[in-house]
DNA sequence: CTGAAAGCGCTTACAG
DNA sequence: CTGAAAGCGCTTACAG
């Protein structure tokens, strides 16, 4: 059943059916209802390809990730984006890019590419070049967990600085004098993702609070693996470390949970032997008592999707975007800051001897079983 | 940049460029390479809408779920499907339907609907009507975690009967005389999803092993919620239960994990006061020591996606499907059975007094803190 | 308020 | 091996 068949049944022209189905106000209400009733009865569905081609839109919103879909953040974001976008005329099209080269190629092809009406980009750092390519494409771009506002028409940005300030203060108050930073090995060979901003920020805030370089140690998994083998290599390094930090600050809960579990398997008591702090407050963290920072991933995704739909409405006519571009309105209301909340749980405790000596003691005890 | 512009630059016709880009063997290799080089240099991308409309395909594969994307099974399946489909010419479109009415409407519109080339359906039970509608649509349909083979051109089916046999045997061997079945409240008001098959199977196998109806109790969350409030209502019922089963068999790990955590918060010791067994072996289960059954969700999704791409290749020409339809080849190699593995972990232990009295004792002790 | 017609950017018989 | 032309199923100025 095609539009023309519907037109025949309804005894009107093809144009009228198309207009009625789209709620064009030029079609009288009785006519509209009559046509809609026939369409419903026949279970008629417009061809997306044909509609898209004729209207010079794609009716697709791309959700760009540089991660796997079965991680907490990505699956939660996808769920949030989908639940909003499914209510619109657009389809959500998830896209995963695995290497910086793939990302470059994607951005380079954008301006010639009529295959997406909007892009929601998650968690990556856009280069100067990417920013230019996005601007040239005139495609609305919304950032989710973005690293800065540059290149976005709208963005949800975590207030990492505030979080890191709270983290540094809390850790100091608990008497920790040595701190380990555990980097989450982002899959896909990306280096400048949004998480990576947190650790340098945290370090500089700690320094402002009187910690010295000797108090810090960075831990990255040997082979860039985010799984059990990855945390094993980190534990090995931590054990043989000079500093042997009494608290480990991990970039994401996913990785902190794996690390926590492995530490316990190795016979370390958490937090007696070492404290662990994560970031995200994913549901598992709550179950296992991981101290962490809560980000509102689901609501942030809702916000991103709604903002995208708004931009698409604004720029509707002929994708004559540019007018609402980030460069023109840098501190627009479209840039939303998510203030994460610190969640103190049992994996974070006072440093040993903190009560009496205030510092110096290192957590070196250890119970192998 | 459009196909015609490329043709101008290359000094050939539009047809030749189109053929070259698709690797049509009629185009000479040197010509093909020359055209491809120009296309690469210009970062040319075909319009999917136009290609789709002209070729009467949609280049979309729909992944149909009746769940949220941020659950273990769905996000893992999506990851598995995507990683295979991204290597093809097709795009993966996730689709979530929330009510049986939405599902009906979707199936009804299928035959008139040229908006998808293939459908991968996850975890739901197809009615007779759905089966007919799918057959009439001539769209290849692959089942993932399917409830039966009916209506599918290919399917991955969990060997639930085998799993339930192992579960029943294990529970009996451990001396449990009372068993609770905890139903996972599937979101979206669906009643016949694949999980729901397991509990009746389990019950009938238990009966075959000598358990009576008085040994069983079914638990469903009061409000159909799968969250903490849901498990709270189940714990309340379990506490006031006549049977008060000494082992709770939960349909999915997601729900078992939430239940386990809540039981412990209430001061119940697991497994001393009550054993808990889940299903799925999701990564969290391993971390927290939940006894469960392992299903290979990621590999099953890979298999489903590959099978779909094969079907699409076979039926390529003009969607003249039907030749490979389930009805015609019921025990085809396209029906793949995943044998789940039982994973014994610490949440499942011997029933109290099982060693001496062999049964009868009920787990009624309880430590409130 | 409605219709006839051009056109969206490709693919693919058909002809050579 | 290559090209001219029809056509995929819609949308949307344009005309009335």
XYZ file of C-alpha atoms (C1' of nucleotides) in Angstrom:
770
model
C 0.000 0.000 0.000
C 1.419 3.312 -1.122
C 0.420 6.900 -0.748
C -1.182 6.882 -4.163
C -3.325 3.891 -3.219
C -4.501 5.692 -0.135
C -5.312 8.697 -2.287
C -7.398 6.553 -4.585
C -9.330 5.021 -1.684
C -9.896 8.428 -0.129
C -10.800 9.998 -3.444
C -8.318 12.828 -3.062
C -4.946 13.631 -4.511
C -1.637 12.304 -3.358
C -0.673 15.770 -2.134
C -3.708 15.935 0.086
C -2.990 12.592 1.690
C 0.604 13.565 2.366
C -0.507 16.844 3.909
C -3.227 15.236 5.979
C -0.825 12.668 7.382
C 1.555 15.433 8.397
C -1.144 17.548 9.979
C -0.772 20.359 7.498
C -3.205 23.069 8.663
C -4.300 23.709 5.098
C -6.220 20.436 5.129
C -9.646 20.765 6.700
C -10.162 18.850 9.900
C -12.906 16.525 8.562
C -10.796 15.625 5.540
C -7.770 15.051 7.735
C -9.664 12.752 10.046
C -11.193 10.816 7.221
C -7.823 10.244 5.601
C -6.183 9.366 8.900
C -8.912 6.819 9.586
C -8.289 5.129 6.254
C -4.540 5.138 6.842
C -5.026 3.542 10.260
C -7.393 0.938 8.942
C -4.938 -0.017 6.209
C -1.980 0.076 8.620
C -0.309 2.394 6.223
C 3.274 3.439 6.930
C 5.185 6.023 4.966
C 8.424 4.955 3.352
C 11.157 6.603 5.368
C 13.555 6.546 2.457
C 11.118 8.280 0.168
C 10.046 10.821 2.770
C 13.642 11.506 3.612
C 14.752 11.892 0.028
C 11.885 14.165 -0.901
C 12.207 16.361 2.151
C 15.987 16.474 2.142
C 16.150 15.276 5.696
C 17.314 11.912 6.951
C 15.062 11.589 9.995
C 18.001 10.102 11.808
C 19.743 11.271 14.895
C 23.162 9.742 15.334
C 24.348 8.823 18.818
C 28.107 8.707 18.568
C 30.067 6.725 21.137
C 33.647 5.644 21.357
C 32.813 2.791 23.641
C 30.884 -0.433 23.793
C 27.147 -0.412 24.303
C 27.251 -2.763 27.255
C 28.922 -0.428 29.695
C 26.950 1.390 32.323
C 27.399 4.868 30.923
C 26.766 4.039 27.287
C 23.773 1.800 27.848
C 22.232 4.292 30.250
C 22.791 7.136 27.806
C 21.330 5.140 24.964
C 18.278 4.320 27.029
C 17.821 7.985 27.927
C 18.273 9.196 24.365
C 16.008 6.534 22.939
C 13.154 7.121 25.339
C 12.947 10.758 24.247
C 13.662 10.328 20.543
C 11.153 7.513 20.085
C 8.423 10.053 20.724
C 9.539 12.119 17.724
C 9.652 11.543 13.971
C 13.332 10.747 14.175
C 15.065 7.426 14.482
C 17.956 6.984 16.829
C 20.928 5.530 15.094
C 23.743 4.409 17.414
C 27.244 4.697 16.024
C 30.391 3.349 17.658
C 33.770 4.503 16.414
C 36.774 2.601 17.635
C 39.847 4.546 16.619
C 40.818 8.192 16.216
C 41.230 7.481 12.499
C 37.644 6.313 12.207
C 36.544 9.400 14.059
C 38.531 11.655 11.719
C 37.095 9.959 8.678
C 33.598 10.344 10.037
C 34.002 14.051 10.700
C 35.617 14.634 7.338
C 32.697 13.085 5.500
C 30.073 14.995 7.447
C 29.614 18.020 5.247
C 28.923 15.909 2.191
C 26.809 13.561 4.124
C 23.093 13.841 4.213
C 22.702 10.744 6.302
C 22.033 12.331 9.639
C 20.059 15.332 10.841
C 21.758 15.659 14.173
C 24.628 14.175 16.111
C 24.806 13.546 19.817
C 28.411 13.015 20.740
C 29.338 11.285 23.952
C 32.396 11.703 26.124
C 35.052 12.659 23.622
C 37.337 15.593 23.235
C 36.862 17.373 19.906
C 39.976 18.642 18.216
C 40.132 22.084 16.621
C 39.796 20.355 13.278
C 36.732 18.390 14.355
C 35.155 21.587 15.570
C 35.634 23.209 12.186
C 34.322 20.194 10.340
C 31.238 20.090 12.522
C 30.596 23.794 11.975
C 31.016 23.395 8.228
C 28.545 20.536 8.155
C 25.699 22.687 9.514
C 24.471 19.681 11.410
C 23.314 20.356 14.974
C 25.673 18.791 17.476
C 24.856 18.100 21.096
C 27.466 16.946 23.559
C 26.796 14.447 26.294
C 29.374 14.309 29.066
C 31.414 16.664 26.904
C 34.904 17.787 27.320
C 34.361 21.535 26.988
C 31.742 23.390 24.956
C 33.860 24.024 21.887
C 32.239 22.676 18.750
C 28.847 21.959 20.287
C 25.550 23.708 19.747
C 24.525 22.473 23.141
C 26.186 20.281 25.691
C 25.852 18.566 29.004
C 29.053 18.951 30.902
C 29.952 17.421 34.222
C 31.234 19.881 36.730
C 34.411 17.910 37.191
C 36.280 20.682 38.920
C 33.735 20.898 41.670
C 33.698 17.123 42.065
C 37.445 16.967 42.217
C 37.537 19.703 44.819
C 35.170 17.739 47.003
C 37.187 14.576 46.438
C 40.442 16.284 47.386
C 38.930 17.858 50.489
C 37.352 14.627 51.630
C 40.502 12.624 51.136
C 42.567 15.194 52.986
C 40.106 15.356 55.841
C 40.349 11.586 56.201
C 44.084 11.966 56.688
C 45.343 10.367 53.494
C 48.806 11.585 52.570
C 49.311 9.436 49.507
C 46.914 9.166 46.607
C 46.796 6.835 43.632
C 45.022 7.780 40.394
C 43.738 4.814 38.468
C 43.053 5.627 34.835
C 40.219 3.896 33.082
C 41.575 2.380 29.906
C 39.140 3.788 27.402
C 38.556 1.254 24.667
C 39.327 2.148 21.111
C 42.629 3.918 21.451
C 41.203 7.302 22.296
C 43.248 9.534 24.500
C 41.237 12.698 25.013
C 37.938 11.578 26.392
C 36.003 13.390 29.043
C 37.088 11.198 31.940
C 40.709 12.045 31.334
C 40.054 15.599 32.367
C 39.305 14.620 35.912
C 42.606 13.254 37.031
C 44.788 16.252 36.151
C 42.150 18.492 37.697
C 42.121 16.424 40.827
C 45.894 16.459 40.973
C 46.131 20.202 40.668
C 43.465 20.713 43.324
C 45.300 18.356 45.655
C 48.473 20.316 45.077
C 46.672 23.508 45.917
C 45.746 21.824 49.182
C 49.365 21.132 50.045
C 49.995 17.682 48.580
C 53.335 17.312 46.808
C 54.224 15.385 43.681
C 55.715 12.681 45.863
C 52.277 12.006 47.294
C 50.858 10.948 43.902
C 51.108 7.977 41.723
C 49.351 7.258 38.442
C 48.224 3.761 37.554
C 47.289 2.604 34.086
C 46.613 -0.962 33.092
C 49.544 -2.455 31.284
C 47.808 -3.564 28.136
C 45.096 -0.930 28.094
C 42.581 -3.535 29.150
C 39.569 -2.613 31.227
C 38.934 -6.154 32.427
C 40.265 -8.323 35.208
C 43.682 -8.673 33.594
C 43.831 -4.893 33.514
C 43.202 -4.476 37.221
C 45.631 -7.285 38.029
C 48.432 -5.339 36.417
C 47.429 -2.297 38.436
C 47.438 -4.236 41.690
C 50.898 -5.574 40.909
C 52.140 -2.057 40.351
C 50.461 -0.770 43.445
C 52.021 -3.518 45.564
C 55.520 -2.742 44.392
C 54.990 0.980 44.475
C 57.265 3.272 46.491
C 54.388 5.535 47.360
C 51.830 2.753 47.824
C 48.928 5.152 48.116
C 46.428 4.608 50.900
C 43.564 5.644 48.663
C 42.928 4.803 45.021
C 40.815 7.194 43.014
C 39.461 5.410 39.957
C 38.122 7.236 36.906
C 34.949 5.188 36.560
C 32.886 2.893 38.745
C 33.003 0.122 36.181
C 36.736 -0.088 36.623
C 36.662 0.635 40.363
C 34.291 -2.282 40.907
C 36.550 -4.673 39.059
C 39.551 -3.359 40.972
C 37.785 -3.613 44.307
C 36.812 -7.187 43.672
C 40.339 -8.136 42.629
C 41.896 -6.403 45.641
C 39.670 -8.429 47.929
C 40.499 -11.627 46.095
C 44.157 -10.859 46.707
C 43.410 -10.638 50.415
C 43.553 -6.886 50.788
C 40.936 -5.412 53.039
C 39.105 -2.406 51.659
C 39.119 0.157 53.193
C 41.372 -1.047 56.016
C 44.366 -1.651 53.754
C 43.432 0.717 51.011
C 40.460 2.958 50.276
C 38.810 2.990 46.864
C 36.746 5.799 45.327
C 35.000 5.569 41.980
C 33.006 7.878 39.748
C 29.444 7.503 38.346
C 27.400 5.848 41.079
C 26.218 3.065 38.879
C 23.734 0.655 40.466
C 26.399 -1.882 41.347
C 28.342 0.681 43.350
C 25.407 1.091 45.613
C 25.121 -2.649 46.109
C 28.750 -3.171 46.974
C 29.246 0.014 48.976
C 31.650 1.811 46.703
C 32.309 5.457 47.572
C 31.791 7.429 44.410
C 30.405 10.506 42.689
C 26.933 10.418 41.295
C 26.289 11.689 37.824
C 22.769 11.769 36.453
C 23.443 9.898 33.253
C 19.827 9.071 32.447
C 18.518 12.589 32.982
C 21.475 14.047 31.148
C 20.640 11.886 28.155
C 17.014 13.017 28.318
C 18.194 16.583 28.334
C 20.531 16.011 25.416
C 17.800 14.391 23.359
C 15.259 17.112 24.090
C 17.784 19.773 23.244
C 18.551 18.035 19.966
C 14.876 17.880 19.070
C 14.600 21.597 19.862
C 17.559 22.432 17.653
C 16.105 20.348 14.870
C 12.843 22.219 15.145
C 14.610 25.573 15.065
C 16.805 24.754 12.130
C 14.035 22.826 10.412
C 13.345 24.695 7.180
C 16.429 23.764 5.220
C 19.200 22.946 7.651
C 20.216 26.539 7.473
C 21.932 26.128 10.789
C 24.882 28.158 11.946
C 22.711 30.785 13.567
C 22.590 28.875 16.808
C 26.153 27.663 16.737
C 28.242 27.420 19.851
C 30.719 29.992 18.647
C 27.948 32.559 18.498
C 26.453 31.887 21.888
C 29.136 30.502 24.134
C 27.363 30.762 27.445
C 23.966 29.949 26.145
C 21.361 28.248 28.274
C 21.947 25.263 26.023
C 25.046 24.447 27.994
C 23.979 22.508 30.982
C 26.214 21.655 33.874
C 25.566 18.512 35.843
C 26.733 18.878 39.424
C 27.754 15.463 40.548
C 27.177 14.511 44.164
C 29.751 12.814 46.313
C 28.502 9.551 47.821
C 30.460 8.454 50.854
C 30.292 4.684 51.319
C 32.299 2.098 53.139
C 35.165 1.661 50.678
C 36.504 5.045 51.736
C 37.761 5.366 55.304
C 40.199 7.299 57.397
C 43.838 6.752 56.669
C 45.635 4.598 59.236
C 46.934 6.605 62.139
C 45.214 9.652 60.782
C 43.619 10.345 64.141
C 46.907 10.499 66.046
C 49.800 11.251 63.709
C 47.877 13.047 60.956
C 49.608 11.546 57.974
C 52.925 9.889 57.166
C 51.724 6.315 57.822
C 51.432 4.219 54.728
C 48.989 1.404 54.342
C 51.409 -1.491 54.116
C 49.643 -4.144 56.130
C 48.209 -6.864 54.124
C 46.400 -10.111 54.712
C 46.995 -12.810 52.167
C 44.679 -15.709 52.686
C 29.063 16.512 -3.563
C 26.746 14.145 -5.338
C 27.179 11.148 -7.534
C 26.801 13.290 -10.638
C 29.596 15.604 -9.484
C 31.864 12.640 -8.986
C 30.945 11.449 -12.459
C 31.900 14.817 -13.908
C 35.266 14.824 -12.128
C 35.982 11.268 -13.199
C 34.785 11.905 -16.736
C 32.421 8.958 -16.759
C 28.690 8.522 -16.447
C 26.706 8.443 -13.271
C 25.944 4.756 -13.837
C 29.603 3.920 -13.996
C 30.362 5.701 -10.750
C 27.504 3.952 -8.977
C 28.692 0.593 -10.280
C 32.314 1.255 -9.431
C 31.432 2.205 -5.880
C 29.477 -1.013 -5.469
C 32.227 -3.171 -6.918
C 30.170 -4.211 -9.926
C 32.378 -6.670 -11.842
C 31.380 -5.072 -15.128
C 33.557 -2.085 -14.326
C 37.201 -2.604 -15.202
C 39.572 -2.693 -12.292
C 41.596 0.402 -13.304
C 38.433 2.442 -13.777
C 37.075 1.217 -10.458
C 40.231 2.163 -8.617
C 40.406 5.571 -10.238
C 36.818 6.339 -9.288
C 37.265 4.998 -5.780
C 40.346 7.183 -5.325
C 38.410 10.284 -6.324
C 35.543 9.348 -4.031
C 37.960 8.877 -1.134
C 39.715 12.137 -1.806
C 36.413 14.004 -1.869
C 35.128 12.129 1.197
C 32.126 11.227 -0.822
C 29.278 9.404 0.909
C 26.240 8.001 -0.824
C 22.851 9.216 0.328
C 21.315 6.301 2.187
C 17.799 7.523 1.495
C 18.393 7.734 -2.223
C 20.212 4.412 -2.419
C 17.482 2.792 -0.398
C 14.650 4.235 -2.425
C 16.223 3.327 -5.741
C 17.161 -0.185 -4.723
C 13.937 -0.909 -2.858
C 15.813 -1.873 0.238
C 16.031 0.040 3.474
C 19.531 -0.979 4.540
C 18.210 -1.200 8.036
C 18.115 -4.079 10.416
C 15.716 -3.597 13.292
C 16.616 -4.920 16.727
C 13.346 -5.304 18.549
C 13.313 -5.387 22.334
C 10.568 -5.197 24.889
C 12.916 -3.935 27.539
C 15.145 -1.033 28.407
C 18.569 -0.721 26.841
C 20.346 -0.361 30.148
C 19.810 -3.885 31.357
C 22.504 -6.492 31.131
C 20.844 -8.673 28.551
C 19.664 -5.931 26.235
C 22.839 -3.888 26.289
C 24.955 -6.986 25.780
C 22.775 -8.127 22.901
C 22.884 -4.710 21.313
C 26.654 -4.643 21.573
C 26.908 -8.075 19.986
C 24.499 -7.239 17.171
C 26.113 -3.899 16.471
C 29.658 -5.206 16.327
C 28.694 -7.592 13.547
C 26.275 -5.386 11.632
C 28.615 -2.403 11.566
C 30.859 -4.383 9.251
C 28.049 -4.655 6.695
C 26.148 -2.193 4.511
C 23.257 -2.259 6.951
C 22.498 0.053 9.823
C 21.233 -1.286 13.112
C 18.106 0.383 14.448
C 17.139 -0.435 17.987
C 13.433 -0.506 18.612
C 11.805 -0.783 22.003
C 8.132 -1.603 22.274
C 6.525 -1.187 25.626
C 3.094 -2.745 25.459
C 1.471 -5.693 23.709
C -0.642 -3.153 21.814
C 2.454 -1.454 20.416
C 3.805 -4.835 19.430
C 0.568 -5.735 17.661
C 0.524 -2.474 15.800
C 4.115 -2.954 14.720
C 3.487 -6.448 13.379
C 0.338 -5.353 11.642
C 2.135 -2.603 9.747
C 5.012 -4.817 8.679
C 3.788 -6.064 5.338
C 3.161 -2.562 4.061
C 6.304 -1.309 5.558
C 9.436 -1.020 3.577
C 11.338 0.488 6.442
C 13.350 -2.516 7.493
C 15.142 -5.321 5.684
C 15.333 -7.645 8.622
C 14.133 -7.941 12.179
C 15.956 -9.440 15.100
C 13.460 -10.093 17.846
C 14.593 -10.532 21.389
C 13.049 -12.553 24.174
C 9.379 -12.427 23.346
C 6.769 -15.005 22.663
C 5.189 -14.618 19.239
C 1.495 -15.264 18.996
C -0.032 -17.246 16.149
C -1.156 -13.970 14.669
C 2.302 -12.434 14.889
C 3.728 -15.480 13.175
C 1.326 -15.070 10.294
C 2.010 -11.373 9.998
C 5.733 -11.957 9.940
C 5.384 -14.633 7.277
C 3.200 -12.344 5.168
C 5.726 -9.557 5.387
C 8.481 -11.581 3.689
C 10.976 -9.937 5.968
C 13.639 -12.231 7.414
C 13.186 -12.662 11.149
C 15.825 -13.911 13.534
C 15.059 -14.716 17.136
C 17.423 -14.019 19.983
C 16.678 -15.804 23.220
C 13.474 -16.908 21.558
C 10.539 -18.610 22.995
C 10.212 -21.432 20.482
C 11.086 -21.477 16.787
C 7.636 -20.669 15.451
C 7.643 -17.600 13.258
C 11.403 -17.298 12.938
C 13.619 -17.920 9.954
C 16.419 -18.577 12.388
C 16.666 -18.407 16.124
C 18.898 -18.717 19.107
C 17.095 -20.568 21.815
C 18.280 -21.218 25.320
C 18.037 -24.800 26.369
C 15.926 -23.904 29.332
C 14.750 -27.419 29.967
C 18.277 -28.685 30.411
C 19.117 -25.754 32.682
C 16.057 -26.302 34.773
C 16.832 -29.985 35.095
C 20.269 -29.170 36.415
C 18.807 -26.572 38.750
C 16.254 -29.014 40.132
C 18.847 -31.742 40.599
C 21.298 -29.444 42.316
C 18.715 -28.007 44.655
C 17.475 -31.469 45.561
C 20.996 -32.753 46.155
C 21.583 -29.860 48.550
C 18.625 -31.017 50.557
C 16.186 -28.197 49.921
C 12.598 -29.249 50.406
C 10.976 -25.901 49.748
C 11.585 -23.756 46.730
C 10.566 -20.218 45.914
C 10.275 -18.962 42.342
C 10.876 -15.280 41.983
C 9.469 -13.878 38.755
C 11.289 -11.047 37.052
C 8.755 -8.318 36.433
C 9.310 -7.747 32.756
C 8.817 -4.095 31.985
C 6.221 -3.056 29.486
C 3.308 -5.233 30.460
C 4.384 -8.260 28.470
C 3.397 -11.620 29.805
C 4.852 -14.159 27.415
C 8.524 -13.442 27.253
C 11.210 -16.061 27.102
C 12.133 -15.973 30.769
C 8.635 -16.904 31.776
C 9.122 -20.288 30.218
C 11.716 -21.280 32.754
C 9.711 -21.279 35.920
C 6.904 -23.599 34.809
C 9.536 -25.889 33.302
C 11.475 -25.850 36.514
C 8.366 -26.550 38.510
C 7.364 -29.522 36.414
C 10.869 -30.953 36.562
C 10.898 -30.558 40.317
C 7.603 -32.358 40.520
C 9.012 -35.167 38.448
C 11.704 -35.402 41.076
C 9.229 -35.864 43.872
C 8.535 -32.334 45.057
C 4.890 -31.607 45.750
C 2.862 -28.475 45.138
C 3.154 -27.653 48.829
C 6.927 -27.317 48.397
C 6.580 -24.411 45.967
C 5.754 -20.803 46.220
C 5.716 -18.148 43.503
C 6.796 -14.606 44.219
C 6.024 -11.639 42.039
C 6.665 -8.045 42.942
C 3.515 -6.321 43.996
C 3.571 -3.429 41.600
C 5.435 -5.131 38.779
C 8.537 -3.168 39.578
C 11.987 -4.561 38.974
C 13.705 -2.170 41.346
C 14.354 -2.091 45.060
C 10.706 -1.468 45.893
C 9.922 -4.582 43.891
C 12.242 -6.822 45.864
C 11.073 -5.314 49.134
C 7.563 -6.503 48.429
C 8.910 -9.946 47.645
C 10.881 -10.094 50.886
C 7.785 -9.121 52.829
C 5.858 -11.930 51.223
C 8.632 -14.392 51.755
C 8.844 -13.502 55.443
C 5.171 -14.073 56.026
C 5.054 -17.115 53.804
C 3.751 -20.464 55.087
C 6.267 -22.339 53.005
C 9.121 -19.897 53.500
C 11.316 -21.580 50.935
C 14.939 -22.228 51.821
C 16.058 -21.415 48.289
C 14.883 -18.650 45.978
C 15.268 -19.223 42.285
C 15.152 -15.869 40.471
C 14.436 -15.532 36.765
C 17.283 -13.148 36.021
C 20.518 -12.103 37.680
C 19.570 -8.438 37.493
C 16.679 -9.101 39.801
C 18.511 -11.704 41.896
C 21.270 -9.202 42.621
C 18.831 -6.594 43.809
C 17.036 -9.181 45.913
C 20.271 -10.493 47.410
C 21.367 -7.047 48.393
C 18.023 -6.256 50.003
C 17.928 -9.553 51.889
C 21.300 -8.782 53.404
C 20.219 -5.272 54.299
C 17.323 -6.818 56.150
C 19.787 -8.868 58.155
C 19.231 -12.194 56.453
C 22.336 -14.216 55.848
C 22.686 -15.662 52.369
C 23.027 -18.616 52.051
C 22.748 -19.504 55.744
C 19.176 -18.253 56.077
C 18.177 -18.583 52.464
C 19.946 -19.574 49.250
C 19.616 -17.493 46.095
C 20.115 -18.642 42.513
C 19.925 -16.398 39.473
C 20.096 -16.776 35.722
C 22.460 -15.136 33.166
C 25.857 -14.921 34.873
C 26.192 -11.241 34.279
C 29.504 -9.695 35.376
C 28.113 -8.496 38.682
C 27.068 -12.000 39.645
C 30.638 -13.096 39.465
C 31.735 -10.209 41.662
C 29.194 -10.845 44.354
C 29.272 -14.624 44.250
C 25.782 -15.286 42.981
C 25.064 -18.871 41.950
C 23.576 -18.723 38.481
C 23.354 -20.116 34.979
C 25.614 -18.724 32.318
C 24.170 -17.816 28.964
C 26.424 -16.590 26.205
C 24.535 -13.436 25.395
C 27.321 -11.732 23.471
C 28.117 -14.714 21.265
C 24.447 -15.431 20.760
C 23.989 -11.905 19.476
C 26.946 -12.324 17.132
C 25.399 -15.489 15.835
C 22.011 -13.819 15.364
C 23.548 -10.918 13.456
C 25.619 -13.152 11.201
C 22.615 -15.305 10.489
C 20.588 -12.246 9.608
C 23.251 -11.021 7.205
C 23.295 -14.470 5.600
C 19.527 -14.470 5.173
C 19.693 -11.005 3.680
C 22.304 -12.159 1.194
C 20.211 -15.185 0.233
C 17.004 -13.266 -0.162
C 18.786 -10.295 -1.692
C 17.347 -9.911 -5.174
C 13.880 -8.680 -4.400
C 12.975 -9.776 -0.918
C 11.414 -12.799 -2.487
C 11.649 -14.502 0.837
C 9.433 -17.326 1.991
C 11.751 -19.949 0.566
C 13.782 -20.088 3.716
C 10.930 -19.623 6.112
C 10.777 -21.451 9.397
C 7.694 -23.369 8.401
C 9.595 -24.920 5.528
C 12.679 -25.909 7.435
C 11.726 -26.464 11.030
C 14.810 -28.208 12.265
C 17.185 -26.324 10.114
C 20.734 -25.624 11.168
C 19.598 -22.030 11.509
C 18.118 -22.910 14.851
C 20.841 -22.724 17.379
C 20.559 -23.948 20.923
C 22.620 -22.287 23.607
C 23.414 -24.690 26.412
C 23.675 -22.640 29.516
C 26.156 -23.698 32.176
C 25.364 -23.869 35.836
C 27.723 -21.779 37.964
C 27.777 -22.824 41.590
C 28.772 -19.946 43.862
C 28.428 -19.095 47.483
C 24.836 -17.858 47.531
C 23.673 -21.439 47.097
C 24.360 -23.825 49.966
C 23.027 -26.944 51.577
C 19.676 -26.675 53.242
C 19.805 -26.550 57.020
C 19.832 -29.958 58.553
C 20.035 -31.503 55.149
C 22.948 -33.678 56.232
C 21.097 -35.277 59.127
C 17.354 -35.048 58.652
C 17.249 -34.767 54.878
C 14.560 -32.148 54.521
C 11.636 -30.887 56.592
C 13.616 -28.124 58.321
C 12.611 -24.675 57.277
C 14.959 -21.725 57.265
C 13.325 -19.640 59.936
C 16.292 -18.286 61.811
C 16.957 -14.711 61.185
C 19.344 -12.061 62.412
C 18.054 -8.560 62.428
C 20.743 -6.017 63.139
C -8.771 24.257 0.673
C -6.838 21.041 -3.161
C -4.197 19.206 -7.271
C -0.635 18.569 -11.123
C 4.020 18.405 -11.577
C 8.814 18.786 -10.582
C 12.305 16.809 -8.155
C 14.973 14.584 -4.080
C 19.818 11.322 -5.364
C 20.413 7.361 -6.279
C 19.976 2.037 -8.871
C 19.224 -0.799 -12.582
C 17.092 -2.834 -16.484
C 17.876 -1.858 -21.304
C 20.529 -0.757 -25.193
C 24.794 -0.494 -27.353
C 32.833 -2.337 -20.660
C 29.765 2.023 -20.506
C 25.738 5.324 -20.932
C 20.875 7.330 -21.338
C 16.704 6.931 -19.192
C 13.108 5.297 -16.260
C 11.726 5.030 -11.779
C 11.930 4.229 -6.508
C 7.741 6.816 -3.131
C 7.427 10.484 -1.310
C 7.349 16.330 -0.388
C 6.520 20.809 -1.706
C 6.674 24.993 -4.260
C 3.426 26.637 -7.624
C -0.961 27.397 -9.486
C -5.669 27.611 -8.931
